[in-house]
mmCIF file of C-alpha atoms in Angstrom:
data_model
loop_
_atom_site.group_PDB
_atom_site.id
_atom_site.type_symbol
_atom_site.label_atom_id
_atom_site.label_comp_id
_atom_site.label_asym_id
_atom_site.label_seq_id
_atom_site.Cartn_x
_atom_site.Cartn_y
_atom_site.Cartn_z
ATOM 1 C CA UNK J 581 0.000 0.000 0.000
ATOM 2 C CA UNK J 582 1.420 3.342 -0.925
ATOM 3 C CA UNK J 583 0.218 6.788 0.116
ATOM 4 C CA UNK J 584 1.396 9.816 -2.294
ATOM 5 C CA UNK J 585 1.762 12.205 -0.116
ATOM 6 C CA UNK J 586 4.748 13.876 -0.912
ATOM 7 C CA UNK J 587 4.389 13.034 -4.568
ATOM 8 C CA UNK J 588 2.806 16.077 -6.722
ATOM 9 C CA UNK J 589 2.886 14.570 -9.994
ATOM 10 C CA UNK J 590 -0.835 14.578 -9.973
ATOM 11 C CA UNK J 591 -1.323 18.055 -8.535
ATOM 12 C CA UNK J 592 0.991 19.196 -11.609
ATOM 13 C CA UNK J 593 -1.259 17.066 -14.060
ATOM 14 C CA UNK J 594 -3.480 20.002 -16.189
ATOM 15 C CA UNK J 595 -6.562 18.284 -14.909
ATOM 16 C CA UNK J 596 -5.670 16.926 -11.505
ATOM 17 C CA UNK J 597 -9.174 14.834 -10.612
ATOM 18 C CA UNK J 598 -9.195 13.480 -14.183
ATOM 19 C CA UNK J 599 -5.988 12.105 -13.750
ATOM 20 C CA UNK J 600 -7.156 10.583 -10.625
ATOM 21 C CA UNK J 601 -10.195 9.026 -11.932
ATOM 22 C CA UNK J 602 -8.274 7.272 -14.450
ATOM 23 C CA UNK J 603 -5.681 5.899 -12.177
ATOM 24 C CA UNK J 604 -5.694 2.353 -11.754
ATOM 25 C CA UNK J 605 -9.003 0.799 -8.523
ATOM 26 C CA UNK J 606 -10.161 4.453 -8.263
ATOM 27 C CA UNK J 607 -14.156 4.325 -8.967
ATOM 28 C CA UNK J 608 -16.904 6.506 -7.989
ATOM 29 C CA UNK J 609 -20.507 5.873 -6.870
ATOM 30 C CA UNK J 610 -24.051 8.142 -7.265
ATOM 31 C CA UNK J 611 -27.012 7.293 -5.835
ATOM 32 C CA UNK J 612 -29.744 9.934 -6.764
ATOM 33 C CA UNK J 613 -32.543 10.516 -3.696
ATOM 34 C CA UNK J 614 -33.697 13.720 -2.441
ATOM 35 C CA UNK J 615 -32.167 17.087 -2.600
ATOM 36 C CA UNK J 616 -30.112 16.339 0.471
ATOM 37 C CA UNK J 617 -26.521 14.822 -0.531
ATOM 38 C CA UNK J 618 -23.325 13.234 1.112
ATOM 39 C CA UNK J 619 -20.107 12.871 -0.186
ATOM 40 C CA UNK J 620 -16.997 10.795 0.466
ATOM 41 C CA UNK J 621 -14.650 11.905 -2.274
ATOM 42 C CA UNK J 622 -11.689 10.970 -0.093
ATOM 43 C CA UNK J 623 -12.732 7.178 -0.036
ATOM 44 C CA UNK J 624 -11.989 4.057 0.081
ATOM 45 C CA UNK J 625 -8.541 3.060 1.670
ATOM 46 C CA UNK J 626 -8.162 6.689 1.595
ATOM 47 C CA UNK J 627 -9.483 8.528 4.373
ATOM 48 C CA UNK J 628 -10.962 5.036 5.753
ATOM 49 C CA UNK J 629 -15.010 4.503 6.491
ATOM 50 C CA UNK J 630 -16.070 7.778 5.393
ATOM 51 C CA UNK J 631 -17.542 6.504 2.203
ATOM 52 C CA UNK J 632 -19.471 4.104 4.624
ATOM 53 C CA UNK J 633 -20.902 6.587 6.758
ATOM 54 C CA UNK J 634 -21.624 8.502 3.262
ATOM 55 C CA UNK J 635 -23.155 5.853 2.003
ATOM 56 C CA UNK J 636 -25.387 4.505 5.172
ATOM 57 C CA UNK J 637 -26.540 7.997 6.433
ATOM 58 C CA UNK J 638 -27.810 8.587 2.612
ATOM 59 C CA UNK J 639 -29.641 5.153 2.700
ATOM 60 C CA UNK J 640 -30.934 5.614 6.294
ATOM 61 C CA UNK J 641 -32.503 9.191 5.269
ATOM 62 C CA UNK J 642 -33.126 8.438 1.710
ATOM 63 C CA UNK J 643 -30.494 10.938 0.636
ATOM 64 C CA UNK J 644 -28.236 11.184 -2.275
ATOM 65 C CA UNK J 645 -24.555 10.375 -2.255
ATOM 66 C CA UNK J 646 -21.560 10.897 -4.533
ATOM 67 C CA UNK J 647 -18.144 8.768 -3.584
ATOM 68 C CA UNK J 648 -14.706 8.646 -4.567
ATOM 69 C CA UNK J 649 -12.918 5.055 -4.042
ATOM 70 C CA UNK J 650 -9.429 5.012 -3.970
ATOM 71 C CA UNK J 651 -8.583 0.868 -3.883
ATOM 72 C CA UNK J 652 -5.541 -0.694 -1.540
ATOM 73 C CA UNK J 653 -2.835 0.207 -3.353
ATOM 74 C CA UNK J 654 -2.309 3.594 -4.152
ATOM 75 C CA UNK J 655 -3.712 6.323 -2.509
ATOM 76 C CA UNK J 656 -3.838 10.138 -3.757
ATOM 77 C CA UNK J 657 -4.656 12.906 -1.302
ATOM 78 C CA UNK J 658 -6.279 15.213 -3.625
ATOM 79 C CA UNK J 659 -6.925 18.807 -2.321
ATOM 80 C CA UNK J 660 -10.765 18.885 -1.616
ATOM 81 C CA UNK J 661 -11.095 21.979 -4.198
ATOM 82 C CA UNK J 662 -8.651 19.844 -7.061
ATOM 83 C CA UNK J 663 -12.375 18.062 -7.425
ATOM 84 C CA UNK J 664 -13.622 19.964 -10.407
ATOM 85 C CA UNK J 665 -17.398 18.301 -11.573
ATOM 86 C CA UNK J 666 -16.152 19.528 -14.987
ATOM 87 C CA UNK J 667 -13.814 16.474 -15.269
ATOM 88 C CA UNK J 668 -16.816 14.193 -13.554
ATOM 89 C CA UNK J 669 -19.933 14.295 -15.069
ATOM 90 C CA UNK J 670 -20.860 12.059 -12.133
ATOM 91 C CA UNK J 671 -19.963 14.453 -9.926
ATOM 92 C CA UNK J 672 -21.162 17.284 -11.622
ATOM 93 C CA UNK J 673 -24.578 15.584 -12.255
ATOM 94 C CA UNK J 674 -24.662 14.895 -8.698
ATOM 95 C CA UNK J 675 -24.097 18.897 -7.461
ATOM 96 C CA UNK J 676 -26.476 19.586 -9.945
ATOM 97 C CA UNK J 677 -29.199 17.662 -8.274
ATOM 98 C CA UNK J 678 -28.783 18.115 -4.943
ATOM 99 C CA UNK J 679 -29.766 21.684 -2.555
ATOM 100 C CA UNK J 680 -27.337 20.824 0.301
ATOM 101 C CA UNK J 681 -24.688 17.830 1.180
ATOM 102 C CA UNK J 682 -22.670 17.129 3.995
ATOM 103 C CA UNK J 683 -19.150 16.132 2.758
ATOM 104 C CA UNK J 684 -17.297 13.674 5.169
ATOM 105 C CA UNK J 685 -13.933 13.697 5.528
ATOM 106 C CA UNK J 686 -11.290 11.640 7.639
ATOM 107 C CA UNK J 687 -8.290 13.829 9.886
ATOM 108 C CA UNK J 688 -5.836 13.034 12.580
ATOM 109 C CA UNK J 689 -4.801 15.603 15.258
ATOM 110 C CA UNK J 690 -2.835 14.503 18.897
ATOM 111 C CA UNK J 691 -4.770 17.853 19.675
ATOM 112 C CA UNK J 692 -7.979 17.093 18.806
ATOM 113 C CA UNK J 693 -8.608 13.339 19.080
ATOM 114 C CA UNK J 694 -12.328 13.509 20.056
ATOM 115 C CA UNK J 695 -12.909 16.460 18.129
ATOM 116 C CA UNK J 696 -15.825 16.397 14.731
ATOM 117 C CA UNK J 697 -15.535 19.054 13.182
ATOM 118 C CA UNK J 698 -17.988 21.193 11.080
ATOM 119 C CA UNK J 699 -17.179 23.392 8.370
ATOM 120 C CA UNK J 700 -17.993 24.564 5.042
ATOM 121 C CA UNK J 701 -20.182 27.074 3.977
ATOM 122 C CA UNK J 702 -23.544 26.740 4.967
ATOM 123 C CA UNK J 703 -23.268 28.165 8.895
ATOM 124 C CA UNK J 704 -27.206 26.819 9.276
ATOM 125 C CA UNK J 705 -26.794 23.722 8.400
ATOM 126 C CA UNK J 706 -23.387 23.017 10.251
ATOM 127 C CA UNK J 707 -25.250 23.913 13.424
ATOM 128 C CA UNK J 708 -28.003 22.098 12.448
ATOM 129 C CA UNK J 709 -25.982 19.341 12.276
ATOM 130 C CA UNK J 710 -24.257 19.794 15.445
ATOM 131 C CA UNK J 711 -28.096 19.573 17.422
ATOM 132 C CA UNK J 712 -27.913 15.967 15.893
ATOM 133 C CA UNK J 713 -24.923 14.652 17.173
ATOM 134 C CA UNK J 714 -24.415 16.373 20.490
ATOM 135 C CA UNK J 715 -26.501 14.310 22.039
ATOM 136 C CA UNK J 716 -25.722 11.264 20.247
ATOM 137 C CA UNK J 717 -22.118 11.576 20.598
ATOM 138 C CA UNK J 718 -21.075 12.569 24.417
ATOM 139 C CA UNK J 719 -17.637 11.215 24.270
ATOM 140 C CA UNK J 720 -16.763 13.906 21.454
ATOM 141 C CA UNK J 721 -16.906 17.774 21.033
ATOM 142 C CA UNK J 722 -18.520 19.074 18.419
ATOM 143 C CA UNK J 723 -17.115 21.914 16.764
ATOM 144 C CA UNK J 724 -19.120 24.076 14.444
ATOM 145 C CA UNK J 725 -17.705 27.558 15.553
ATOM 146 C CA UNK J 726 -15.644 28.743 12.293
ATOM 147 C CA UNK J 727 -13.090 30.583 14.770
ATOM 148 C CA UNK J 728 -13.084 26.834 16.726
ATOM 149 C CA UNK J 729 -11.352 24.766 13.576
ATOM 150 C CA UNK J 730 -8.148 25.001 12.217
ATOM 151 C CA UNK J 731 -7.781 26.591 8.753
ATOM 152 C CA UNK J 732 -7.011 23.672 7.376
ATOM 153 C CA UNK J 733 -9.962 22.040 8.099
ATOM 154 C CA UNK J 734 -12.381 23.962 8.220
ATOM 155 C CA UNK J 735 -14.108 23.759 4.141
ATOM 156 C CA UNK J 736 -14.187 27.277 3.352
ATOM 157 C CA UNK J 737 -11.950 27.339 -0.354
ATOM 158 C CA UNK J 738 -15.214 28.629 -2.664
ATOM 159 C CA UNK J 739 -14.468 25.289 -5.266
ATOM 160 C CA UNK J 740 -14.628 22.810 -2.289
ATOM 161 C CA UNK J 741 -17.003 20.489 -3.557
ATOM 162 C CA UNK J 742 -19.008 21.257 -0.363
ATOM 163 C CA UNK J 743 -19.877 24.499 -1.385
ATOM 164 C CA UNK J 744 -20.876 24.386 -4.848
ATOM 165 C CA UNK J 745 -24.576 22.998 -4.333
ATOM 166 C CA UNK J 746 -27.287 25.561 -4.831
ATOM 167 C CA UNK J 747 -27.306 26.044 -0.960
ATOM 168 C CA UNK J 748 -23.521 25.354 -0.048
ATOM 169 C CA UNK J 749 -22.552 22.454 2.155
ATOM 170 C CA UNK J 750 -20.979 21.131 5.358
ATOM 171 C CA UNK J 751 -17.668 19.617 5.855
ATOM 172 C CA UNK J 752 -17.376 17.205 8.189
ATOM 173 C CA UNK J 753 -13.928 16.404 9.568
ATOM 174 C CA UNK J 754 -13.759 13.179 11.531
ATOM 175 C CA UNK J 755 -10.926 11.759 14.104
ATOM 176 C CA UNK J 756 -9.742 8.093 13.675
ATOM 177 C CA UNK J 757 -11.684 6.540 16.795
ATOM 178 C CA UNK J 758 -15.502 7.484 15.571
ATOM 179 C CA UNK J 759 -14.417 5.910 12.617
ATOM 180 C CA UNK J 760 -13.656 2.592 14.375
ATOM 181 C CA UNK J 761 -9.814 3.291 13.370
ATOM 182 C CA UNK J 762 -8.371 3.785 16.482
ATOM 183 C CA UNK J 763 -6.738 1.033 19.190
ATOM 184 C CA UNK J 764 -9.079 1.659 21.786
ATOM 185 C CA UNK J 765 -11.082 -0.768 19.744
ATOM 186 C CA UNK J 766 -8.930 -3.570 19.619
ATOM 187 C CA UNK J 767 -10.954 -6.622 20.642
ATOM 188 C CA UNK J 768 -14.271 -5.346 19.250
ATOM 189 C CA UNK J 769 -15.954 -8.253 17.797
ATOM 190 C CA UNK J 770 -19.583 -6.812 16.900
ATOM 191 C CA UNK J 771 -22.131 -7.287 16.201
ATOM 192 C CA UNK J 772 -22.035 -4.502 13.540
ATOM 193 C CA UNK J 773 -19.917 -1.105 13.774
ATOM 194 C CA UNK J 774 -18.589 -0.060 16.874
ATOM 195 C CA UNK J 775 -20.650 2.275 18.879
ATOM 196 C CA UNK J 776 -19.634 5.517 17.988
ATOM 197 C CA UNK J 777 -19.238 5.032 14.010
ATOM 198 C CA UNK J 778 -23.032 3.827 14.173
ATOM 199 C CA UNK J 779 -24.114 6.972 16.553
ATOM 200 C CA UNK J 780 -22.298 9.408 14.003
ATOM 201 C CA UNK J 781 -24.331 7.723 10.737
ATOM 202 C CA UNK J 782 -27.741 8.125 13.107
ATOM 203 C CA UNK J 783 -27.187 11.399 13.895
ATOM 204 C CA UNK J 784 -26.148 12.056 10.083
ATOM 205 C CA UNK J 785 -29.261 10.768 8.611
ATOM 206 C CA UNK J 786 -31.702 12.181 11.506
ATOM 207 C CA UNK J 787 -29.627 16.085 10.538
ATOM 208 C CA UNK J 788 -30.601 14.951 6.799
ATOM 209 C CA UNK J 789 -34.245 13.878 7.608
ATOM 210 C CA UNK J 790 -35.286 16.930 9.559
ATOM 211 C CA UNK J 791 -33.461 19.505 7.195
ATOM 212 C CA UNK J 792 -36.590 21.062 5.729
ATOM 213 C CA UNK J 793 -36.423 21.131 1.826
ATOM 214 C CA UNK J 794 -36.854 25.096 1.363
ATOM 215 C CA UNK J 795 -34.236 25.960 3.813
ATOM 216 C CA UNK J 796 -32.010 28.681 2.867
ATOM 217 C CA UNK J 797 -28.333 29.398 3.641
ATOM 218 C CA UNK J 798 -27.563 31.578 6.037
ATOM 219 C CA UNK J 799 -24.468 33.059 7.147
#
């Protein structure tokens, strides 16, 4: 398995994403629902599980959701904004369809190892968001203060794929151990996800359910 992340041979390409998508076990996945979306299009073996909390929040709240696999390999770290719909017309037909998405990303921090983080560029529905998974998710802070999330993190570059719906978009940053990657699960046999992973997708798809359809975005 080998992650690029030094390697800018792809960032130099003239069409970065389109140089991903042909790149050897990278796929992508659309399933059209309502006008409420998810994305993953860091997925895969990539940033790990977030195309399965995509995928299961969209199914749970009969929402749409757009994924980018990246297979065992190789793995690309694409800047979110180097993912241009103009080289996808999955992608693109995707933004096109939906009002709103939630894009969920993978990060790891020493500082902020029960941290979710929620940026991007619709302020309503980050904090609409956050009501959903306070509750749900005690062991965790949630983080949907812009002034609260590093730079780097927090969604805000205009062509972030999270922000180019009619509405805009959240980004959702996510630490290793809500994604079931971390060793304080060692030993967990099941049944199903471990406990936080499946309180994060419930929270996800109630946000999505209860986001009324005529919502607008407000600063």
């Amino acid at each position: 398995m080998a992650l690029h992340l030094a390697d800018r041979s792809l960032l130099d390409a003239e069409r970065p994403f389109a140089e991903l998508l042909g790149r050897p076990g990278v796929s992508e996945v659309l399933q059209v629902r309502s006008r409420f979306g998810f994305m993953a299009f860091h997925g895969g073996w990539l940033e790990e599980v977030t195309d399965d909390i995509a995928m299961t929040a969209a199914q749970r709240s009969d929402a749409s959701v757009y994924a980018c696999l990246q297979g065992p390999d190789e793995q690309w770290h694409l800047p979110s904004h180097y993912f241009d719909p103009q080289d996808s017309p999955v992608l693109r037909q995707f933004l096109e369809h939906v009002d709103v998405v939630v894009a969920v990303h993978g990060f790891g921090s020493p500082r902020l190892l029960r941290a979710v983080l929620l940026g991007g560029g619709n302020r309503t529905l980050a904090a609409h968001v956050a009501v959903h998974l306070i509750g749900r998710l005690p062991h965790y802070e949630i983080l949907h203060r812009l002034e609260d999330i590093p730079k780097s993190l927090a969604g805000q570059h205009r062509r972030n794929p999270c922000n180019l719906p009619r509405l805009g978009g959240v980004q959702i940053e996510l630490p290793p151990r809500i994604r079931g990657k971390s060793p304080m699960w060692t030993g967990f046999v099941g049944p199903g996800r471990v406990p936080h992973h499946e309180a994060l997708i419930e929270g996800l798809a109630a946000a999505a359910q209860a986001w009324p359809c005529d919502s607008v975005n407000l600063a």
